[in-house]
PDB file of N, CA and C in Angstrom:
ATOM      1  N   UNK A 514      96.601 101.801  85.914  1.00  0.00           N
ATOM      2  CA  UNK A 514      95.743 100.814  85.278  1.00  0.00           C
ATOM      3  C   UNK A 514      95.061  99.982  86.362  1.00  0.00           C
ATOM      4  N   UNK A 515      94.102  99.896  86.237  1.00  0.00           N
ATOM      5  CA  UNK A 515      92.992  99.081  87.388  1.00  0.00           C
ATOM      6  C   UNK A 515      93.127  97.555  86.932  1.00  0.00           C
ATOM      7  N   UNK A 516      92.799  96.926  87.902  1.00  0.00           N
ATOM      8  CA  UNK A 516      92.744  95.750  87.962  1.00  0.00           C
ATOM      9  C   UNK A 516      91.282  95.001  87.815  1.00  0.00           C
ATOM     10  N   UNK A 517      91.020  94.180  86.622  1.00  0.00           N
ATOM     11  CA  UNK A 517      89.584  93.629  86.971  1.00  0.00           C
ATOM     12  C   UNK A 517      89.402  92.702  87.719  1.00  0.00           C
ATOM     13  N   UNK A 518      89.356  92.508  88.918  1.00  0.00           N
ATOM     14  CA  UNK A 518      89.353  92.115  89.932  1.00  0.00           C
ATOM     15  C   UNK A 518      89.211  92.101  91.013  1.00  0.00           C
ATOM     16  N   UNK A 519      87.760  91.812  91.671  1.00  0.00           N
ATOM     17  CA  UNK A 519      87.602  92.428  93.538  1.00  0.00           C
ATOM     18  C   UNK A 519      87.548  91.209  94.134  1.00  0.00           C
ATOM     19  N   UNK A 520      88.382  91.573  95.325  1.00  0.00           N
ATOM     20  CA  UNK A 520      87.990  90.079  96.475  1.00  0.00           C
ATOM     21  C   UNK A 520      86.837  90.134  96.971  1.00  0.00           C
ATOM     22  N   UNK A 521      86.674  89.483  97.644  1.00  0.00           N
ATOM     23  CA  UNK A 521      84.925  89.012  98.086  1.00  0.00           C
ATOM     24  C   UNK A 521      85.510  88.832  99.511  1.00  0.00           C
ATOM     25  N   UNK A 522      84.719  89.656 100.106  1.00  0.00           N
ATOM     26  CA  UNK A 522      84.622  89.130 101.920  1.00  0.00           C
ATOM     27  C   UNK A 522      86.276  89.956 102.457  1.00  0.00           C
ATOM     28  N   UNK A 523      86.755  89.257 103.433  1.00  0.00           N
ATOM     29  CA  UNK A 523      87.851  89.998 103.789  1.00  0.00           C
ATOM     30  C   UNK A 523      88.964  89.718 103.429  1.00  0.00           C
ATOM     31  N   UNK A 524      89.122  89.664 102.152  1.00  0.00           N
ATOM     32  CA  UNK A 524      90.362  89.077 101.366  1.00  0.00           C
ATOM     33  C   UNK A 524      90.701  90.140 100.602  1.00  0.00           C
ATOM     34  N   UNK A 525      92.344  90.081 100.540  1.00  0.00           N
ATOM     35  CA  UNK A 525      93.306  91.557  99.926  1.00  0.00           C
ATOM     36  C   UNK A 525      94.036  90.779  98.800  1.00  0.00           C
ATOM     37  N   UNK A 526      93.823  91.671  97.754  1.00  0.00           N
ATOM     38  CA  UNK A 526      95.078  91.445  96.222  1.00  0.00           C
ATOM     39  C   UNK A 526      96.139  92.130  96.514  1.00  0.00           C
ATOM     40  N   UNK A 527      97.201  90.795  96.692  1.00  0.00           N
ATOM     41  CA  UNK A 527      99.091  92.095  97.625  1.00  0.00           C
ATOM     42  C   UNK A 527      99.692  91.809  96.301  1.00  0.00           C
ATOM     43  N   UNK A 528     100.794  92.137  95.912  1.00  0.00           N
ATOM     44  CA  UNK A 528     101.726  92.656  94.528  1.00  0.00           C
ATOM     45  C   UNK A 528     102.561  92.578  95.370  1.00  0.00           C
ATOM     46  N   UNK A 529     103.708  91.317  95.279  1.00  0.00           N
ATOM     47  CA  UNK A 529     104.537  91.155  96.111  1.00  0.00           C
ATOM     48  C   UNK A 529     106.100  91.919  95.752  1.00  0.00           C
ATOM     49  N   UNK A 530     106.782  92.565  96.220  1.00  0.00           N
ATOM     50  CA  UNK A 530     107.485  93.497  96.254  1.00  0.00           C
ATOM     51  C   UNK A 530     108.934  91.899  95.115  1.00  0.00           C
ATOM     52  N   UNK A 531     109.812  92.772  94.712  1.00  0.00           N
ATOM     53  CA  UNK A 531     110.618  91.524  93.857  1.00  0.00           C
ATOM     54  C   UNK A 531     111.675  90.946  95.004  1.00  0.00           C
ATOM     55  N   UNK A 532     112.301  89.662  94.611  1.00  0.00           N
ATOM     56  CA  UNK A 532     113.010  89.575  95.163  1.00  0.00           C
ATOM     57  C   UNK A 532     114.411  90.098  95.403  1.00  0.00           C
ATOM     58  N   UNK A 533     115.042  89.744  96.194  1.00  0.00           N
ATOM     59  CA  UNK A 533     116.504  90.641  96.228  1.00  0.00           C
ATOM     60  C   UNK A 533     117.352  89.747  95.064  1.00  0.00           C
ATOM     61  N   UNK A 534     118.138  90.058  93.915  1.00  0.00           N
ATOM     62  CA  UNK A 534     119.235  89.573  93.259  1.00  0.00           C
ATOM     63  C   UNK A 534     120.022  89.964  93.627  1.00  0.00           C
ATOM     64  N   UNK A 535     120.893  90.391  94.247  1.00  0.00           N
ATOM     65  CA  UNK A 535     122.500  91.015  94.816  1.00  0.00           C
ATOM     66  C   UNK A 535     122.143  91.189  96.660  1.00  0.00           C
ATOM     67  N   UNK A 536     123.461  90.792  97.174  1.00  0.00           N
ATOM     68  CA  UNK A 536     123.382  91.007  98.673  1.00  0.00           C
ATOM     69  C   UNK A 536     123.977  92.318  98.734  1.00  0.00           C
ATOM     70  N   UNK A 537     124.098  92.540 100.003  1.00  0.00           N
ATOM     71  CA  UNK A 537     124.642  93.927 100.210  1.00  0.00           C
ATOM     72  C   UNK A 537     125.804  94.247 100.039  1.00  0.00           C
ATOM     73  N   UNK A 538     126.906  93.052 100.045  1.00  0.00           N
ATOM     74  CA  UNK A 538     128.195  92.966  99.372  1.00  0.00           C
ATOM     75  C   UNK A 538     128.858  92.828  98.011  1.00  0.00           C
ATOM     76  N   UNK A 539     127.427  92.467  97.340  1.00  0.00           N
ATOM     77  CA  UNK A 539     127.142  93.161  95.666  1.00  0.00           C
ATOM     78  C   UNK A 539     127.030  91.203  95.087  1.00  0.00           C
ATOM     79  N   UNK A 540     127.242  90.085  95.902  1.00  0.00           N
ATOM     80  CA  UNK A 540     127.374  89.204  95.398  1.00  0.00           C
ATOM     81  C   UNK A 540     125.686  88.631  94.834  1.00  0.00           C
ATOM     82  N   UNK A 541     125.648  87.866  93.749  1.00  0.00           N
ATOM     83  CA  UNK A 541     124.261  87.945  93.308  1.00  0.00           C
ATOM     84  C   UNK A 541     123.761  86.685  92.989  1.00  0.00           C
ATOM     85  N   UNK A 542     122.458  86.753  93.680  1.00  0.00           N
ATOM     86  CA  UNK A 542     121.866  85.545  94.345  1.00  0.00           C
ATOM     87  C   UNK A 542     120.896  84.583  93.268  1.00  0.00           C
ATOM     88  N   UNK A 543     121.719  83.103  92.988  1.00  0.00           N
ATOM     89  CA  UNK A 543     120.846  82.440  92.079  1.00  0.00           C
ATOM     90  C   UNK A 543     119.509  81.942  92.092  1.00  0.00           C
ATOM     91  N   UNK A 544     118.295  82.269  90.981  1.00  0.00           N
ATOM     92  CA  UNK A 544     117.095  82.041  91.317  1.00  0.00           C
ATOM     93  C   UNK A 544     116.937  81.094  92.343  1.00  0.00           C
ATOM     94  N   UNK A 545     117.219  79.610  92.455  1.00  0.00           N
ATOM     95  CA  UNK A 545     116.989  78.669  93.379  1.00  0.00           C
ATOM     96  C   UNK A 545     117.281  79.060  94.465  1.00  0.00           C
ATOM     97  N   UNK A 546     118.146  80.348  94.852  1.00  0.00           N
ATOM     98  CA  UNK A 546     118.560  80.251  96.189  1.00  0.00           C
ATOM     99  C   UNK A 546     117.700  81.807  96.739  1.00  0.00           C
ATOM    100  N   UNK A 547     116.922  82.465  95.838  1.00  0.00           N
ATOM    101  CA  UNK A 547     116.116  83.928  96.642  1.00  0.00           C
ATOM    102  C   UNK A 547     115.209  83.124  97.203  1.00  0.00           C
ATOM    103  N   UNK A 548     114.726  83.915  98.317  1.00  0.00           N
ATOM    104  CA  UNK A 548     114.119  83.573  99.315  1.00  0.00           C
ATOM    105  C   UNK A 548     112.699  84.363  98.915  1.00  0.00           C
ATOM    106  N   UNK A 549     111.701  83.970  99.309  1.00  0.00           N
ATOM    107  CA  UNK A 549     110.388  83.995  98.775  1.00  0.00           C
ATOM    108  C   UNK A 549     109.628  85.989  99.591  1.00  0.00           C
ATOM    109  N   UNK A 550     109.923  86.896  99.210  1.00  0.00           N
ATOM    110  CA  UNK A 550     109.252  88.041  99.706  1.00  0.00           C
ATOM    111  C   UNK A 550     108.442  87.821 100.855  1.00  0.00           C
ATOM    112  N   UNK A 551     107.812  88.802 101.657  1.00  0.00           N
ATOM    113  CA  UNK A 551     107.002  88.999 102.469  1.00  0.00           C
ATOM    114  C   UNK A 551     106.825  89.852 103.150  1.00  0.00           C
ATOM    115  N   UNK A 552     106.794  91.179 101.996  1.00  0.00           N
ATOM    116  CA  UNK A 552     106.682  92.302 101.860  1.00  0.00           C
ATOM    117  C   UNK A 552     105.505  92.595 100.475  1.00  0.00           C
ATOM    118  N   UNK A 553     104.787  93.144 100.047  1.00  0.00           N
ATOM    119  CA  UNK A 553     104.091  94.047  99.307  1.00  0.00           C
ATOM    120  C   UNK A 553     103.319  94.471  99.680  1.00  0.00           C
ATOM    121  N   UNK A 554     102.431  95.272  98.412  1.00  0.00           N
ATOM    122  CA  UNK A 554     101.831  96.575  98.230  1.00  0.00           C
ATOM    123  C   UNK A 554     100.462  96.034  97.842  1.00  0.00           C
ATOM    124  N   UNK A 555      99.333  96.186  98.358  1.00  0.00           N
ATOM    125  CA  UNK A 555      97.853  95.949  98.414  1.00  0.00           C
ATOM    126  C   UNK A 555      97.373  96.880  97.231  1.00  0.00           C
ATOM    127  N   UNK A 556      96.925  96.027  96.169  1.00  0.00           N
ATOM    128  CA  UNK A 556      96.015  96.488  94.782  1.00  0.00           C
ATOM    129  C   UNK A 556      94.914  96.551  94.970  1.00  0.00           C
ATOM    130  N   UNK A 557      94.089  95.387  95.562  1.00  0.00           N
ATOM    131  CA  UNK A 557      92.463  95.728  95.720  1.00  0.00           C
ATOM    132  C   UNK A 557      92.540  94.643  97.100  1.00  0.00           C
ATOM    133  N   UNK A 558      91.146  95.192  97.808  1.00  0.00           N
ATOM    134  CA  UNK A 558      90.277  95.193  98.954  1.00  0.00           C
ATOM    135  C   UNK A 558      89.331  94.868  98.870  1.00  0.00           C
ATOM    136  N   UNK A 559      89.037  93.227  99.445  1.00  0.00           N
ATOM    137  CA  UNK A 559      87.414  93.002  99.248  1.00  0.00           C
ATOM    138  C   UNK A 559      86.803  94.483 100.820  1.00  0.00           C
ATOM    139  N   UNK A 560      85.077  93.768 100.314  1.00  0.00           N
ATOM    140  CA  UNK A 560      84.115  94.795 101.417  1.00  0.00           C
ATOM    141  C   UNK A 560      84.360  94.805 102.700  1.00  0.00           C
ATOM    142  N   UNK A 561      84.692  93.645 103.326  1.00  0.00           N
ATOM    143  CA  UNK A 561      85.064  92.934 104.431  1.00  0.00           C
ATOM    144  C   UNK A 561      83.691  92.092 105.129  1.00  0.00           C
ATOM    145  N   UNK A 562      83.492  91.727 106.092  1.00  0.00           N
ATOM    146  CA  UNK A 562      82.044  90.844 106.828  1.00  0.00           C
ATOM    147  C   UNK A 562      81.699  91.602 108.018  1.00  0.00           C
ATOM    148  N   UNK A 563      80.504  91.473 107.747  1.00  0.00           N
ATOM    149  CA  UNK A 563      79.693  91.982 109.579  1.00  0.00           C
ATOM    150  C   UNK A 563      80.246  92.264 110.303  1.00  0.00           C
ATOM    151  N   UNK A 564      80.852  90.745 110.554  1.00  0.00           N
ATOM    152  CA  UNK A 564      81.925  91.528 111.667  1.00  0.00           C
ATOM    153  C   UNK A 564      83.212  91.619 111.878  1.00  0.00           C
ATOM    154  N   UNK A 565      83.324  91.879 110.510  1.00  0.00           N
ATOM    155  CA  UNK A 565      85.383  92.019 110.755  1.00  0.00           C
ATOM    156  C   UNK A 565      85.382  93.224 109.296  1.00  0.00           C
ATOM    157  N   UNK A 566      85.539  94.713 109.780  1.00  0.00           N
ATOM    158  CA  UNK A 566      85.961  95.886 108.482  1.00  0.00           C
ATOM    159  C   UNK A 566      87.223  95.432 108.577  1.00  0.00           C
ATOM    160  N   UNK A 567      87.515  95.475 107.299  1.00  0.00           N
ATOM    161  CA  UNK A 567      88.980  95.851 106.438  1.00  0.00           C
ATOM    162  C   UNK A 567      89.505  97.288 107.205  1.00  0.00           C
ATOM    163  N   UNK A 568      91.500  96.725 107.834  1.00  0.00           N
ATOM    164  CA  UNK A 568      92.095  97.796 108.260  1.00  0.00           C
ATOM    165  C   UNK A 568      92.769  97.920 107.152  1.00  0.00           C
ATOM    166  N   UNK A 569      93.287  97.147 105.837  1.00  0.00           N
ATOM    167  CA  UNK A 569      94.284  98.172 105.108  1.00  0.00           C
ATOM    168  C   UNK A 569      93.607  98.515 103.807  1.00  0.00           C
ATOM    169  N   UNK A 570      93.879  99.439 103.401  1.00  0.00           N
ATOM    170  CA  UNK A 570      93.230  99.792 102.113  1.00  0.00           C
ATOM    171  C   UNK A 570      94.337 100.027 100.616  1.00  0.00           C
ATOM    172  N   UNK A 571      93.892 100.405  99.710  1.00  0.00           N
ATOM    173  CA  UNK A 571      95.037 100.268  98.135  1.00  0.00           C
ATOM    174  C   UNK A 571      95.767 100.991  98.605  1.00  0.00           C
ATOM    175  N   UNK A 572      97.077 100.442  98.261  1.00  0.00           N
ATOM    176  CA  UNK A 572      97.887 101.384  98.782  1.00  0.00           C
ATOM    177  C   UNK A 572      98.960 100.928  99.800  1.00  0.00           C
ATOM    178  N   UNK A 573      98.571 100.449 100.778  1.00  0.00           N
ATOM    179  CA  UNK A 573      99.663 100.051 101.858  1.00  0.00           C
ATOM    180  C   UNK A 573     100.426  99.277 101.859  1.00  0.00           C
ATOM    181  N   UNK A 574     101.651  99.464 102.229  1.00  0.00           N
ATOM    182  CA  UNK A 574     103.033  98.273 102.329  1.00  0.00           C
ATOM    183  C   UNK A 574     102.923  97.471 103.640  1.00  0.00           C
ATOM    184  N   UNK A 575     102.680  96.422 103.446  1.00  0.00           N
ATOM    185  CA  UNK A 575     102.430  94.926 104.412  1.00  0.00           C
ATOM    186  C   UNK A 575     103.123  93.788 104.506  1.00  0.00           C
ATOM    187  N   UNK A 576     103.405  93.614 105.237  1.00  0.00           N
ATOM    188  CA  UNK A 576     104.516  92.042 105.899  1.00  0.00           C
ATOM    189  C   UNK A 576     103.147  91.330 105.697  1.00  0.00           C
ATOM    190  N   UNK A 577     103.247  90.068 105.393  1.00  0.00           N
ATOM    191  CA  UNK A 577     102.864  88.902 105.623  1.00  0.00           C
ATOM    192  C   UNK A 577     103.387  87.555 105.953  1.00  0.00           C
ATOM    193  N   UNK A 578     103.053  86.496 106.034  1.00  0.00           N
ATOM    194  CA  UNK A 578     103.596  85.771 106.435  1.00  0.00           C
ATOM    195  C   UNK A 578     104.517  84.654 105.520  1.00  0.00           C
ATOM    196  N   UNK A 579     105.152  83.729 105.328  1.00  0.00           N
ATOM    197  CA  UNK A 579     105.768  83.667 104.628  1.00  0.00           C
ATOM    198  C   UNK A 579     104.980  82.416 103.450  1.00  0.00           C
ATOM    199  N   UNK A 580     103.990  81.592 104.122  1.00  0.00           N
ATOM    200  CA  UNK A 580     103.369  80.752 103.052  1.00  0.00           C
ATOM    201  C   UNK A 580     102.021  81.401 103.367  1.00  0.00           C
ATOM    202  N   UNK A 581     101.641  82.489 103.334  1.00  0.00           N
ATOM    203  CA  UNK A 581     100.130  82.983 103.610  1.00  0.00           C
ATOM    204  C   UNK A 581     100.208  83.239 101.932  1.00  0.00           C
ATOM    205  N   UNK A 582      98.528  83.195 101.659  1.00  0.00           N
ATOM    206  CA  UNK A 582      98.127  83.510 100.292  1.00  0.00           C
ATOM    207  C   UNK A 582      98.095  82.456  99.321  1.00  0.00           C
ATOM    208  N   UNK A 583      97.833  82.852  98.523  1.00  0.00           N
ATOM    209  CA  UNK A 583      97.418  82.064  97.104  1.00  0.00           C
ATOM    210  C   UNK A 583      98.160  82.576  95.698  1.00  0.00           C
ATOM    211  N   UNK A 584      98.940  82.072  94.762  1.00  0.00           N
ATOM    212  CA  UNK A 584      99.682  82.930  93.957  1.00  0.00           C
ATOM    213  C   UNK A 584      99.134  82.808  93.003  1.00  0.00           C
ATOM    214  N   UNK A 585      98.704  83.900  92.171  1.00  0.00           N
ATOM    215  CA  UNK A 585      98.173  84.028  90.621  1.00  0.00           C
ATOM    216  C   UNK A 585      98.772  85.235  90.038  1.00  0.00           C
ATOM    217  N   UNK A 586      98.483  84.678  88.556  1.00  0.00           N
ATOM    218  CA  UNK A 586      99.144  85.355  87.804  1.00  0.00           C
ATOM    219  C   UNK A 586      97.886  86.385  87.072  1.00  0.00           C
ATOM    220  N   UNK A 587      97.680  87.687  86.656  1.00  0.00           N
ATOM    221  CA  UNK A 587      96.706  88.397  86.102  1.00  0.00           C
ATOM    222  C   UNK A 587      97.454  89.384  85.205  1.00  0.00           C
ATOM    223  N   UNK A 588      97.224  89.594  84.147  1.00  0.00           N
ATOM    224  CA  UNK A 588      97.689  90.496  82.971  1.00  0.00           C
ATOM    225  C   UNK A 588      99.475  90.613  83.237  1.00  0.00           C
ATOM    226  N   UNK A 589      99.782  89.246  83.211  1.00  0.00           N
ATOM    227  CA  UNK A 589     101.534  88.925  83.152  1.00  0.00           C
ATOM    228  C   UNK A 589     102.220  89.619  84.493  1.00  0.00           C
ATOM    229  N   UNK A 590     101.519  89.663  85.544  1.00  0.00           N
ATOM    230  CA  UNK A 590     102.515  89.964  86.798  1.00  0.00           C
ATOM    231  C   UNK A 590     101.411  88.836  87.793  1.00  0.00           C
ATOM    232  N   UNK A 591     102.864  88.410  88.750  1.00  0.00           N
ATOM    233  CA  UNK A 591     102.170  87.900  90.142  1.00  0.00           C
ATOM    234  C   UNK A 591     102.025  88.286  91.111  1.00  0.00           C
ATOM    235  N   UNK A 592     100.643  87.869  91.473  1.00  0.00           N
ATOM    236  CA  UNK A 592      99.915  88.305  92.974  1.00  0.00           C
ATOM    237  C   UNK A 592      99.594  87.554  93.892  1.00  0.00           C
ATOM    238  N   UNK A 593      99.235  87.610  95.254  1.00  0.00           N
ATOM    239  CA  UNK A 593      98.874  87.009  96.187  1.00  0.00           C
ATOM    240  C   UNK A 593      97.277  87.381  96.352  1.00  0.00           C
ATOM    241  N   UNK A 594      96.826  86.500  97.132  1.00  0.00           N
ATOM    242  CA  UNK A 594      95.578  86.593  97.574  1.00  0.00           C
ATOM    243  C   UNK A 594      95.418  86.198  98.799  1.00  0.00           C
ATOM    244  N   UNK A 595      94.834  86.878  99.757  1.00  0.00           N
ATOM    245  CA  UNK A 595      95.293  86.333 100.977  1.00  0.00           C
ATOM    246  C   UNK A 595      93.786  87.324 102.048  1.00  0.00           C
ATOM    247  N   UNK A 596      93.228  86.523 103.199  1.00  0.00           N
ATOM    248  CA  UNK A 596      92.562  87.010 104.009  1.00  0.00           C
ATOM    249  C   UNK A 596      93.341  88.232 104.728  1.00  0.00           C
ATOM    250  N   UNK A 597      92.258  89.060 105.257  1.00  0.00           N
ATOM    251  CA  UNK A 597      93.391  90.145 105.760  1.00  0.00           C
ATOM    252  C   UNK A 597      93.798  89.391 107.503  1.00  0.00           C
ATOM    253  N   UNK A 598      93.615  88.413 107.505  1.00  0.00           N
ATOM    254  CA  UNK A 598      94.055  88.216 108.830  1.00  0.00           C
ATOM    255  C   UNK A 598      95.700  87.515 108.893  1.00  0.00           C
ATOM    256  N   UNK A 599      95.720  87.047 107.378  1.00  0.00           N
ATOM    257  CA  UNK A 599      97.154  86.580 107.253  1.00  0.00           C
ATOM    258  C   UNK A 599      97.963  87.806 107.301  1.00  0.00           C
ATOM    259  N   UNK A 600      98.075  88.934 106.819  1.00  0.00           N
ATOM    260  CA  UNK A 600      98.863  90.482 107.113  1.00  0.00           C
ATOM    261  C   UNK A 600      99.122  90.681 108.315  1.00  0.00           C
ATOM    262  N   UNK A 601     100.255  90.408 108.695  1.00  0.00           N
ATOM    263  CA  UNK A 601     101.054  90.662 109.809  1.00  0.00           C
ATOM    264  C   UNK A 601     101.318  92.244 110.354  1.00  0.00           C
ATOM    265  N   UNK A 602     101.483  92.840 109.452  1.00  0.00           N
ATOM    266  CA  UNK A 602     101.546  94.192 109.811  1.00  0.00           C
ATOM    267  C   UNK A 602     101.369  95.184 108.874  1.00  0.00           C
ATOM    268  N   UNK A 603     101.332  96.829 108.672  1.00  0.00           N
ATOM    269  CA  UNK A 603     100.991  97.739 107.689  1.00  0.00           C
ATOM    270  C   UNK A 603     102.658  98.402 108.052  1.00  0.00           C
ATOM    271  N   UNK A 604     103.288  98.909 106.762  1.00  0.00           N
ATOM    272  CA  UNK A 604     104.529  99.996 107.176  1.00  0.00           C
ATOM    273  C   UNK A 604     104.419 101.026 106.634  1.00  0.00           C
TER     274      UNK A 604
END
């Protein structure tokens, strides 16, 4: 299902991966205490500017930073919005 929604300029729509509920020792972690992602998966790609092309495209798994972006909500899931210069890395 597509998203109606394109960024403008060099800004990426990320779908932030969920948080962890259970540690690795199976004990399970209360909302107030998960720690905020900074990890997801890129939905849409603005065009990018003159002089800066877009390196990631739909599709890629990306670190970002931990208060980079903007959070909205679109057809009942949340997303980030974020320049591609806040993306720390592609995996």
């Amino acid at each position: 299902m597509a998203l109606k929604i394109k960024p403008l300029s060099d800004r990426v729509l990320i779908e932030p991966v969920a948080a962890e509920t259970k540690t690795a020792s199976g004990i399970f972690i209360p909302d107030t205490a998960k720690e905020k992602p900074q990890k997801g998966t890129v939905v849409a790609v603005g065009n990018g500017t003159k002089d800066h092309a877009m390196t990631v495209k739909i599709g890629d798994t990306v670190l970002y930073g931990k208060y980079a972006g903007t959070e909205l909500k679109l057809e009942g899931k949340d997303y980030l919005m974020m320049r591609e210069d806040d993306i720390v890395a592609i995996i």
